[in-house]
mmCIF file of C-alpha atoms in Angstrom:
data_model
loop_
_atom_site.group_PDB
_atom_site.id
_atom_site.type_symbol
_atom_site.label_atom_id
_atom_site.label_comp_id
_atom_site.label_asym_id
_atom_site.label_seq_id
_atom_site.Cartn_x
_atom_site.Cartn_y
_atom_site.Cartn_z
ATOM 1 C CA UNK P 135 -5.233 1.166 1.611
ATOM 2 C CA UNK P 136 -6.367 1.459 -1.972
ATOM 3 C CA UNK P 137 -6.681 5.164 -2.659
ATOM 4 C CA UNK P 138 -6.536 7.527 -5.575
ATOM 5 C CA UNK P 139 -7.567 11.136 -5.980
ATOM 6 C CA UNK P 140 -11.341 11.262 -6.451
ATOM 7 C CA UNK P 141 -11.450 14.667 -8.110
ATOM 8 C CA UNK P 142 -8.129 15.610 -9.631
ATOM 9 C CA UNK P 143 -6.494 14.705 -12.914
ATOM 10 C CA UNK P 144 -3.657 12.229 -12.957
ATOM 11 C CA UNK P 145 -1.751 14.489 -15.336
ATOM 12 C CA UNK P 146 0.838 15.035 -12.597
ATOM 13 C CA UNK P 147 2.022 11.468 -13.058
ATOM 14 C CA UNK P 148 3.114 12.249 -16.610
ATOM 15 C CA UNK P 149 5.322 15.200 -15.667
ATOM 16 C CA UNK P 150 9.087 15.004 -16.010
ATOM 17 C CA UNK P 151 9.722 16.643 -12.627
ATOM 18 C CA UNK P 152 7.870 16.200 -9.346
ATOM 19 C CA UNK P 153 8.308 19.309 -7.209
ATOM 20 C CA UNK P 154 7.825 18.590 -3.494
ATOM 21 C CA UNK P 155 7.763 21.178 -0.735
ATOM 22 C CA UNK P 156 9.333 20.071 2.558
ATOM 23 C CA UNK P 157 8.189 21.728 5.804
ATOM 24 C CA UNK P 158 9.734 19.986 8.839
ATOM 25 C CA UNK P 159 8.250 22.696 11.136
ATOM 26 C CA UNK P 160 8.810 21.787 14.824
ATOM 27 C CA UNK P 161 10.342 19.119 17.053
ATOM 28 C CA UNK P 162 10.721 15.684 15.508
ATOM 29 C CA UNK P 163 9.525 17.010 12.172
ATOM 30 C CA UNK P 164 13.189 17.795 11.515
ATOM 31 C CA UNK P 165 14.015 14.101 11.975
ATOM 32 C CA UNK P 166 11.126 12.348 10.209
ATOM 33 C CA UNK P 167 10.724 14.510 7.091
ATOM 34 C CA UNK P 168 14.268 13.706 5.899
ATOM 35 C CA UNK P 169 13.353 10.019 6.291
ATOM 36 C CA UNK P 170 10.258 10.498 4.119
ATOM 37 C CA UNK P 171 12.327 12.296 1.519
ATOM 38 C CA UNK P 172 14.837 9.440 1.445
ATOM 39 C CA UNK P 173 12.041 6.915 0.891
ATOM 40 C CA UNK P 174 10.767 8.844 -2.129
ATOM 41 C CA UNK P 175 14.294 9.176 -3.527
ATOM 42 C CA UNK P 176 14.788 5.413 -3.172
ATOM 43 C CA UNK P 177 11.997 4.727 -5.687
ATOM 44 C CA UNK P 178 14.153 5.541 -8.698
ATOM 45 C CA UNK P 179 12.267 5.237 -11.970
ATOM 46 C CA UNK P 180 8.901 4.725 -10.253
ATOM 47 C CA UNK P 181 8.732 8.498 -9.784
ATOM 48 C CA UNK P 182 9.808 11.320 -12.124
ATOM 49 C CA UNK P 183 12.843 13.479 -11.595
ATOM 50 C CA UNK P 184 12.518 14.961 -8.118
ATOM 51 C CA UNK P 185 12.920 18.555 -6.991
ATOM 52 C CA UNK P 186 12.671 19.290 -3.259
ATOM 53 C CA UNK P 187 12.034 22.771 -1.884
ATOM 54 C CA UNK P 188 12.932 23.406 1.775
ATOM 55 C CA UNK P 189 10.383 25.695 3.432
ATOM 56 C CA UNK P 190 9.851 27.269 6.850
ATOM 57 C CA UNK P 191 6.881 27.297 9.237
ATOM 58 C CA UNK P 192 6.114 26.459 12.856
ATOM 59 C CA UNK P 193 6.141 27.656 16.436
ATOM 60 C CA UNK P 194 9.929 27.516 16.619
ATOM 61 C CA UNK P 195 10.079 29.881 13.640
ATOM 62 C CA UNK P 196 7.496 32.124 15.329
ATOM 63 C CA UNK P 197 9.625 32.298 18.470
ATOM 64 C CA UNK P 198 12.592 33.440 16.366
ATOM 65 C CA UNK P 199 10.897 35.742 13.898
ATOM 66 C CA UNK P 200 7.361 36.530 15.067
ATOM 67 C CA UNK P 201 5.912 34.724 12.021
ATOM 68 C CA UNK P 202 4.615 31.130 12.097
ATOM 69 C CA UNK P 203 3.774 30.893 8.391
ATOM 70 C CA UNK P 204 5.730 33.188 6.082
ATOM 71 C CA UNK P 205 3.918 34.274 2.934
ATOM 72 C CA UNK P 206 6.994 33.073 1.024
ATOM 73 C CA UNK P 207 6.226 29.528 2.149
ATOM 74 C CA UNK P 208 2.631 29.743 0.947
ATOM 75 C CA UNK P 209 3.641 31.184 -2.414
ATOM 76 C CA UNK P 210 6.375 28.568 -2.884
ATOM 77 C CA UNK P 211 3.848 25.786 -2.199
ATOM 78 C CA UNK P 212 1.583 27.149 -4.929
ATOM 79 C CA UNK P 213 4.427 26.363 -7.345
ATOM 80 C CA UNK P 214 4.872 22.815 -6.010
ATOM 81 C CA UNK P 215 2.991 19.654 -6.999
ATOM 82 C CA UNK P 216 2.664 18.493 -3.398
ATOM 83 C CA UNK P 217 4.265 18.831 0.023
ATOM 84 C CA UNK P 218 5.260 17.025 3.207
ATOM 85 C CA UNK P 219 4.632 18.652 6.589
ATOM 86 C CA UNK P 220 6.403 17.361 9.697
ATOM 87 C CA UNK P 221 4.866 18.410 13.009
ATOM 88 C CA UNK P 222 3.793 21.596 14.697
ATOM 89 C CA UNK P 223 3.951 22.585 18.357
ATOM 90 C CA UNK P 224 0.622 23.831 19.702
ATOM 91 C CA UNK P 225 0.972 25.697 23.006
ATOM 92 C CA UNK P 226 -1.879 24.943 25.413
ATOM 93 C CA UNK P 227 -1.852 28.545 26.576
ATOM 94 C CA UNK P 228 -2.656 31.554 24.415
ATOM 95 C CA UNK P 229 0.447 33.043 22.802
ATOM 96 C CA UNK P 230 -0.201 36.507 21.427
ATOM 97 C CA UNK P 231 0.160 36.650 17.651
ATOM 98 C CA UNK P 232 0.561 32.900 17.154
ATOM 99 C CA UNK P 233 -1.795 30.595 15.311
ATOM 100 C CA UNK P 234 -1.158 27.125 13.958
ATOM 101 C CA UNK P 235 0.529 27.162 10.532
ATOM 102 C CA UNK P 236 -0.907 23.765 9.574
ATOM 103 C CA UNK P 237 -4.446 25.009 10.186
ATOM 104 C CA UNK P 238 -3.655 28.116 8.146
ATOM 105 C CA UNK P 239 -2.154 26.090 5.295
ATOM 106 C CA UNK P 240 -5.235 23.883 5.098
ATOM 107 C CA UNK P 241 -7.361 26.989 4.628
ATOM 108 C CA UNK P 242 -5.049 28.916 2.291
ATOM 109 C CA UNK P 243 -4.576 25.923 -0.040
ATOM 110 C CA UNK P 244 -8.181 24.707 0.410
ATOM 111 C CA UNK P 245 -7.030 21.311 1.669
ATOM 112 C CA UNK P 246 -10.510 20.500 2.878
ATOM 113 C CA UNK P 247 -10.033 16.785 3.560
ATOM 114 C CA UNK P 248 -7.752 15.206 6.126
ATOM 115 C CA UNK P 249 -7.589 11.531 5.176
ATOM 116 C CA UNK P 250 -6.183 9.212 7.834
ATOM 117 C CA UNK P 251 -6.030 5.477 7.109
ATOM 118 C CA UNK P 252 -5.557 3.354 10.222
ATOM 119 C CA UNK P 253 -4.326 -0.086 9.258
ATOM 120 C CA UNK P 254 -2.903 -2.819 11.453
ATOM 121 C CA UNK P 255 -0.087 -4.818 9.916
ATOM 122 C CA UNK P 256 -1.269 -8.424 9.729
ATOM 123 C CA UNK P 257 1.128 -11.171 10.923
ATOM 124 C CA UNK P 258 1.530 -12.324 7.320
ATOM 125 C CA UNK P 259 0.741 -10.565 4.028
ATOM 126 C CA UNK P 260 -2.034 -13.071 3.330
ATOM 127 C CA UNK P 261 -3.962 -12.489 6.562
ATOM 128 C CA UNK P 262 -6.670 -9.885 6.997
ATOM 129 C CA UNK P 263 -5.642 -6.987 9.287
ATOM 130 C CA UNK P 264 -7.518 -6.637 12.565
ATOM 131 C CA UNK P 265 -8.030 -2.899 11.971
ATOM 132 C CA UNK P 266 -8.586 -1.431 8.508
ATOM 133 C CA UNK P 267 -10.463 1.862 8.465
ATOM 134 C CA UNK P 268 -10.173 5.408 7.163
ATOM 135 C CA UNK P 269 -11.103 8.570 9.035
ATOM 136 C CA UNK P 270 -12.137 11.322 6.615
ATOM 137 C CA UNK P 271 -12.062 14.570 8.555
ATOM 138 C CA UNK P 272 -13.439 17.900 7.354
ATOM 139 C CA UNK P 273 -10.448 20.190 7.520
ATOM 140 C CA UNK P 274 -11.543 23.816 7.223
ATOM 141 C CA UNK P 275 -14.266 24.647 9.739
ATOM 142 C CA UNK P 276 -16.011 23.430 12.937
ATOM 143 C CA UNK P 277 -14.341 24.910 16.055
ATOM 144 C CA UNK P 278 -11.062 25.154 14.147
ATOM 145 C CA UNK P 279 -12.135 28.459 12.590
ATOM 146 C CA UNK P 280 -10.641 29.743 15.885
ATOM 147 C CA UNK P 281 -13.149 32.525 16.437
ATOM 148 C CA UNK P 282 -12.905 32.821 20.201
ATOM 149 C CA UNK P 283 -13.668 35.683 22.550
ATOM 150 C CA UNK P 284 -13.309 36.256 26.265
ATOM 151 C CA UNK P 285 -15.236 38.904 28.159
ATOM 152 C CA UNK P 286 -15.435 39.923 31.821
ATOM 153 C CA UNK P 287 -18.725 39.373 33.642
ATOM 154 C CA UNK P 288 -19.867 39.910 37.197
ATOM 155 C CA UNK P 289 -19.198 36.206 37.801
ATOM 156 C CA UNK P 290 -15.725 36.195 36.286
ATOM 157 C CA UNK P 291 -14.432 35.833 32.745
ATOM 158 C CA UNK P 292 -16.582 34.163 30.092
ATOM 159 C CA UNK P 293 -15.055 32.475 27.043
ATOM 160 C CA UNK P 294 -16.988 31.681 23.874
ATOM 161 C CA UNK P 295 -16.082 29.950 20.623
ATOM 162 C CA UNK P 296 -17.977 29.990 17.333
ATOM 163 C CA UNK P 297 -18.499 26.645 15.625
ATOM 164 C CA UNK P 298 -18.993 26.857 11.867
ATOM 165 C CA UNK P 299 -20.628 24.076 9.858
ATOM 166 C CA UNK P 300 -21.644 24.790 6.262
ATOM 167 C CA UNK P 301 -23.620 22.762 3.780
ATOM 168 C CA UNK P 302 -20.939 23.222 1.112
ATOM 169 C CA UNK P 303 -18.045 21.973 3.245
ATOM 170 C CA UNK P 304 -20.080 19.101 4.696
ATOM 171 C CA UNK P 305 -21.262 17.972 1.290
ATOM 172 C CA UNK P 306 -17.841 17.989 -0.316
ATOM 173 C CA UNK P 307 -16.211 16.087 2.573
ATOM 174 C CA UNK P 308 -19.102 13.646 2.267
ATOM 175 C CA UNK P 309 -18.357 13.251 -1.427
ATOM 176 C CA UNK P 310 -14.710 12.560 -0.640
ATOM 177 C CA UNK P 311 -15.741 9.882 1.870
ATOM 178 C CA UNK P 312 -18.083 8.205 -0.617
ATOM 179 C CA UNK P 313 -15.419 8.233 -3.335
ATOM 180 C CA UNK P 314 -12.923 6.570 -1.004
ATOM 181 C CA UNK P 315 -15.534 4.005 0.047
ATOM 182 C CA UNK P 316 -16.111 3.090 -3.612
ATOM 183 C CA UNK P 317 -12.473 2.023 -3.853
ATOM 184 C CA UNK P 318 -12.609 -0.240 -0.802
ATOM 185 C CA UNK P 319 -14.019 -3.785 -0.625
ATOM 186 C CA UNK P 320 -16.643 -3.121 2.062
ATOM 187 C CA UNK P 321 -17.984 0.135 0.577
ATOM 188 C CA UNK P 322 -19.377 1.533 3.821
ATOM 189 C CA UNK P 323 -19.531 5.107 5.116
ATOM 190 C CA UNK P 324 -20.316 5.887 8.768
ATOM 191 C CA UNK P 325 -21.352 9.482 9.488
ATOM 192 C CA UNK P 326 -20.086 10.629 12.884
ATOM 193 C CA UNK P 327 -22.064 13.388 14.595
ATOM 194 C CA UNK P 328 -23.732 14.586 17.792
ATOM 195 C CA UNK P 329 -27.002 15.719 16.243
ATOM 196 C CA UNK P 330 -28.941 14.388 19.234
ATOM 197 C CA UNK P 331 -27.566 17.391 21.173
ATOM 198 C CA UNK P 332 -26.213 19.797 18.531
ATOM 199 C CA UNK P 333 -29.231 19.505 16.281
ATOM 200 C CA UNK P 334 -28.457 22.618 14.230
ATOM 201 C CA UNK P 335 -24.712 22.323 13.487
ATOM 202 C CA UNK P 336 -24.254 18.559 13.588
ATOM 203 C CA UNK P 337 -27.729 18.230 12.136
ATOM 204 C CA UNK P 338 -26.620 20.169 9.060
ATOM 205 C CA UNK P 339 -23.455 18.072 8.759
ATOM 206 C CA UNK P 340 -25.441 14.834 8.968
ATOM 207 C CA UNK P 341 -28.073 15.944 6.463
ATOM 208 C CA UNK P 342 -25.496 17.307 4.019
ATOM 209 C CA UNK P 343 -23.429 14.115 3.963
ATOM 210 C CA UNK P 344 -26.569 12.008 3.633
ATOM 211 C CA UNK P 345 -27.599 14.069 0.599
ATOM 212 C CA UNK P 346 -24.492 13.093 -1.388
ATOM 213 C CA UNK P 347 -25.818 9.798 -2.822
ATOM 214 C CA UNK P 348 -29.178 11.370 -3.628
ATOM 215 C CA UNK P 349 -27.560 14.216 -5.580
ATOM 216 C CA UNK P 350 -25.057 12.004 -7.430
ATOM 217 C CA UNK P 351 -25.601 11.329 -11.098
ATOM 218 C CA UNK P 352 -26.422 7.835 -12.389
ATOM 219 C CA UNK P 353 -26.612 6.263 -8.938
ATOM 220 C CA UNK P 354 -22.839 6.436 -8.530
ATOM 221 C CA UNK P 355 -22.966 5.682 -4.812
ATOM 222 C CA UNK P 356 -25.800 3.161 -4.787
ATOM 223 C CA UNK P 357 -23.373 0.402 -3.795
ATOM 224 C CA UNK P 358 -22.167 2.293 -0.692
ATOM 225 C CA UNK P 359 -23.845 1.404 2.591
ATOM 226 C CA UNK P 360 -24.507 4.401 4.859
ATOM 227 C CA UNK P 361 -24.408 4.133 8.652
ATOM 228 C CA UNK P 362 -24.498 6.717 11.462
ATOM 229 C CA UNK P 363 -22.910 6.843 14.895
ATOM 230 C CA UNK P 364 -23.089 9.351 17.728
ATOM 231 C CA UNK P 365 -19.513 10.457 18.370
ATOM 232 C CA UNK P 366 -19.209 9.317 22.007
ATOM 233 C CA UNK P 367 -20.639 5.929 21.127
ATOM 234 C CA UNK P 368 -18.305 5.807 18.120
ATOM 235 C CA UNK P 369 -15.250 6.174 20.367
ATOM 236 C CA UNK P 370 -16.476 3.370 22.611
ATOM 237 C CA UNK P 371 -17.217 1.043 19.711
ATOM 238 C CA UNK P 372 -13.932 1.965 18.025
ATOM 239 C CA UNK P 373 -12.057 0.344 20.908
ATOM 240 C CA UNK P 374 -14.489 -2.519 21.427
ATOM 241 C CA UNK P 375 -15.152 -3.539 17.827
ATOM 242 C CA UNK P 376 -13.055 -1.562 15.309
ATOM 243 C CA UNK P 377 -13.894 -4.077 12.596
ATOM 244 C CA UNK P 378 -17.370 -2.544 12.197
ATOM 245 C CA UNK P 379 -15.884 0.603 10.641
ATOM 246 C CA UNK P 380 -14.726 1.134 7.081
ATOM 247 C CA UNK P 381 -14.828 4.845 6.173
ATOM 248 C CA UNK P 382 -15.705 7.253 9.005
ATOM 249 C CA UNK P 383 -16.565 10.821 7.981
ATOM 250 C CA UNK P 384 -16.653 13.510 10.659
ATOM 251 C CA UNK P 385 -16.500 17.238 11.343
ATOM 252 C CA UNK P 386 -13.083 18.660 12.106
ATOM 253 C CA UNK P 387 -12.868 18.247 15.894
ATOM 254 C CA UNK P 388 -14.462 14.776 16.053
ATOM 255 C CA UNK P 389 -12.265 13.545 13.200
ATOM 256 C CA UNK P 390 -9.134 14.809 14.931
ATOM 257 C CA UNK P 391 -9.973 12.978 18.163
ATOM 258 C CA UNK P 392 -11.187 9.782 16.497
ATOM 259 C CA UNK P 393 -8.130 9.354 14.301
ATOM 260 C CA UNK P 394 -5.722 9.858 17.206
ATOM 261 C CA UNK P 395 -7.720 7.381 19.285
ATOM 262 C CA UNK P 396 -7.717 4.870 16.435
ATOM 263 C CA UNK P 397 -3.919 5.055 16.314
ATOM 264 C CA UNK P 398 -3.855 3.323 19.703
ATOM 265 C CA UNK P 399 -5.391 0.271 18.038
ATOM 266 C CA UNK P 400 -2.355 -0.233 15.801
ATOM 267 C CA UNK P 401 0.333 0.359 18.383
ATOM 268 C CA UNK P 402 1.533 3.932 18.037
ATOM 269 C CA UNK P 403 0.860 7.384 16.626
ATOM 270 C CA UNK P 404 4.218 6.844 14.971
ATOM 271 C CA UNK P 405 2.608 4.454 12.495
ATOM 272 C CA UNK P 406 -0.361 6.505 11.290
ATOM 273 C CA UNK P 407 -0.096 8.645 8.149
ATOM 274 C CA UNK P 408 -2.397 11.258 6.721
ATOM 275 C CA UNK P 409 -2.805 13.576 3.789
ATOM 276 C CA UNK P 410 -4.418 16.978 3.615
ATOM 277 C CA UNK P 411 -6.125 16.914 0.240
ATOM 278 C CA UNK P 412 -7.979 19.351 -1.957
ATOM 279 C CA UNK P 413 -8.988 19.319 -5.578
ATOM 280 C CA UNK P 414 -5.612 20.556 -6.821
ATOM 281 C CA UNK P 415 -3.015 19.965 -4.101
ATOM 282 C CA UNK P 416 -2.033 17.360 -1.520
ATOM 283 C CA UNK P 417 0.185 17.557 1.550
ATOM 284 C CA UNK P 418 1.356 14.507 3.481
ATOM 285 C CA UNK P 419 1.454 14.843 7.266
ATOM 286 C CA UNK P 420 2.142 12.186 9.924
ATOM 287 C CA UNK P 421 -0.552 12.159 12.604
ATOM 288 C CA UNK P 422 1.870 12.433 15.529
ATOM 289 C CA UNK P 423 2.813 15.809 16.994
ATOM 290 C CA UNK P 424 6.147 17.508 17.507
ATOM 291 C CA UNK P 425 7.020 15.343 20.560
ATOM 292 C CA UNK P 426 9.295 17.871 22.294
ATOM 293 C CA UNK P 427 10.180 15.303 24.976
ATOM 294 C CA UNK P 428 12.126 13.208 22.461
ATOM 295 C CA UNK P 429 13.080 15.824 19.864
ATOM 296 C CA UNK P 430 16.779 15.713 19.052
ATOM 297 C CA UNK P 431 17.345 12.326 20.700
ATOM 298 C CA UNK P 432 17.272 10.399 17.419
ATOM 299 C CA UNK P 433 14.569 7.976 18.548
ATOM 300 C CA UNK P 434 11.504 9.412 16.765
ATOM 301 C CA UNK P 435 9.543 6.875 14.745
ATOM 302 C CA UNK P 436 9.870 7.814 11.036
ATOM 303 C CA UNK P 437 7.303 5.281 9.763
ATOM 304 C CA UNK P 438 4.250 7.567 9.891
ATOM 305 C CA UNK P 439 6.079 10.215 7.860
ATOM 306 C CA UNK P 440 7.281 7.597 5.375
ATOM 307 C CA UNK P 441 3.751 6.199 5.046
ATOM 308 C CA UNK P 442 2.447 9.763 4.577
ATOM 309 C CA UNK P 443 4.832 10.136 1.651
ATOM 310 C CA UNK P 444 3.417 6.934 0.173
ATOM 311 C CA UNK P 445 -0.159 8.123 0.639
ATOM 312 C CA UNK P 446 0.714 11.412 -1.036
ATOM 313 C CA UNK P 447 2.199 9.565 -3.996
ATOM 314 C CA UNK P 448 -0.950 7.427 -4.318
ATOM 315 C CA UNK P 449 -3.053 10.568 -4.488
ATOM 316 C CA UNK P 450 -0.862 11.838 -7.312
ATOM 317 C CA UNK P 451 -1.105 8.586 -9.245
ATOM 318 C CA UNK P 452 2.290 7.039 -8.487
ATOM 319 C CA UNK P 453 0.774 3.853 -7.127
ATOM 320 C CA UNK P 454 3.665 1.499 -7.915
ATOM 321 C CA UNK P 455 6.175 3.553 -5.971
ATOM 322 C CA UNK P 456 3.734 4.088 -3.124
ATOM 323 C CA UNK P 457 3.084 0.360 -2.845
ATOM 324 C CA UNK P 458 6.832 -0.327 -2.679
ATOM 325 C CA UNK P 459 7.137 2.025 0.294
ATOM 326 C CA UNK P 460 4.139 0.524 2.100
ATOM 327 C CA UNK P 461 5.394 -3.021 1.506
ATOM 328 C CA UNK P 462 8.828 -2.125 2.885
ATOM 329 C CA UNK P 463 7.320 -0.560 6.018
ATOM 330 C CA UNK P 464 5.105 -3.610 6.570
ATOM 331 C CA UNK P 465 8.127 -5.895 6.313
ATOM 332 C CA UNK P 466 10.081 -3.853 8.864
ATOM 333 C CA UNK P 467 7.169 -3.985 11.328
ATOM 334 C CA UNK P 468 6.611 -7.729 10.842
ATOM 335 C CA UNK P 469 10.315 -8.453 11.216
ATOM 336 C CA UNK P 470 10.362 -6.571 14.519
ATOM 337 C CA UNK P 471 14.122 -6.363 14.911
ATOM 338 C CA UNK P 472 14.603 -2.714 13.909
ATOM 339 C CA UNK P 473 11.966 -0.594 15.652
ATOM 340 C CA UNK P 474 11.970 2.619 17.679
ATOM 341 C CA UNK P 475 11.148 2.656 21.437
ATOM 342 C CA UNK P 476 7.469 3.579 20.941
ATOM 343 C CA UNK P 477 7.055 0.139 19.321
ATOM 344 C CA UNK P 478 9.072 -1.681 21.956
ATOM 345 C CA UNK P 479 12.368 -1.560 20.089
ATOM 346 C CA UNK P 480 15.735 0.027 20.761
ATOM 347 C CA UNK P 481 16.649 1.350 17.328
ATOM 348 C CA UNK P 482 17.337 4.916 16.305
ATOM 349 C CA UNK P 483 15.386 6.930 13.748
ATOM 350 C CA UNK P 484 18.186 6.609 11.204
ATOM 351 C CA UNK P 485 18.482 2.850 11.705
ATOM 352 C CA UNK P 486 14.762 2.336 11.046
ATOM 353 C CA UNK P 487 14.950 4.593 8.004
ATOM 354 C CA UNK P 488 17.903 2.662 6.602
ATOM 355 C CA UNK P 489 16.071 -0.643 7.131
ATOM 356 C CA UNK P 490 13.067 0.663 5.169
ATOM 357 C CA UNK P 491 15.297 1.969 2.390
ATOM 358 C CA UNK P 492 17.059 -1.386 2.152
ATOM 359 C CA UNK P 493 13.725 -3.143 1.672
ATOM 360 C CA UNK P 494 12.482 -0.605 -0.879
#
């Protein structure tokens, strides 16, 4: 996917040292983040001198220390140029004192956009992929503000959650989506919402994103086609006819669900990268979770983490190195001989990583 930072300077690319925070966090994060690091190191002169900073966060850390996101980690990231985050465990039951460190990091560093390209690898480099879309997910609000209460009533307990949608956040995620669309051949943005039911919250999101072209100077987005889709219909059409989508922009919860669903179209969550991006920082993060059922077995798919590293480098302006990583991953997938079990193979994480490094 062609992508560069819409709003930040490319001055980072001229620095002599690229300082990268590494947060494996939980589960297979400890296996795939080292693979992503190795891919960056393999680029040689296509990136500056590298400095990696090992940092702590996650549910496993919380279980040991009572803290899921140490302030030291946040402060260290403020001194980095970028970061890679592995995976975080999210208990389905309430755990007193615990909240997701990745959600907290997105807020603390104002990483308001989660950008998830979903791209099928075509049989040959010359052929058009069957799926080529980007989900642009608002990253800081919606139900993920986590303002929940539970109260007793005469009919039993009642749970409520506050959903926050603001004009500011909706407009800036819309701007990010339009900027990404400008860089793609089809130049199309589809606004995902449920304004037919949630007319106030989703209505504000829809109106705010639609206002972006009107408020832009000099008709910057005049070439971008704007579509809309109700979220439940969008999921249906995503599986039936994914080729109709180019850039999908959505509130936090819808974007989370849509991007995970879209991963099924390309074979595995283990192939889908993402970045959490703001105006001054970017953090790569594979879409898959911590996968506790396979953690420590050496069979986790490292390709999503490696692709996330490439996407992060593109954001920072290191497009040559990023393209080398993406090309190597594509070749490994097309070859088909060295793949992890989620893709029908029998190879180990380290074997797949070594095959990618060889091709880089």
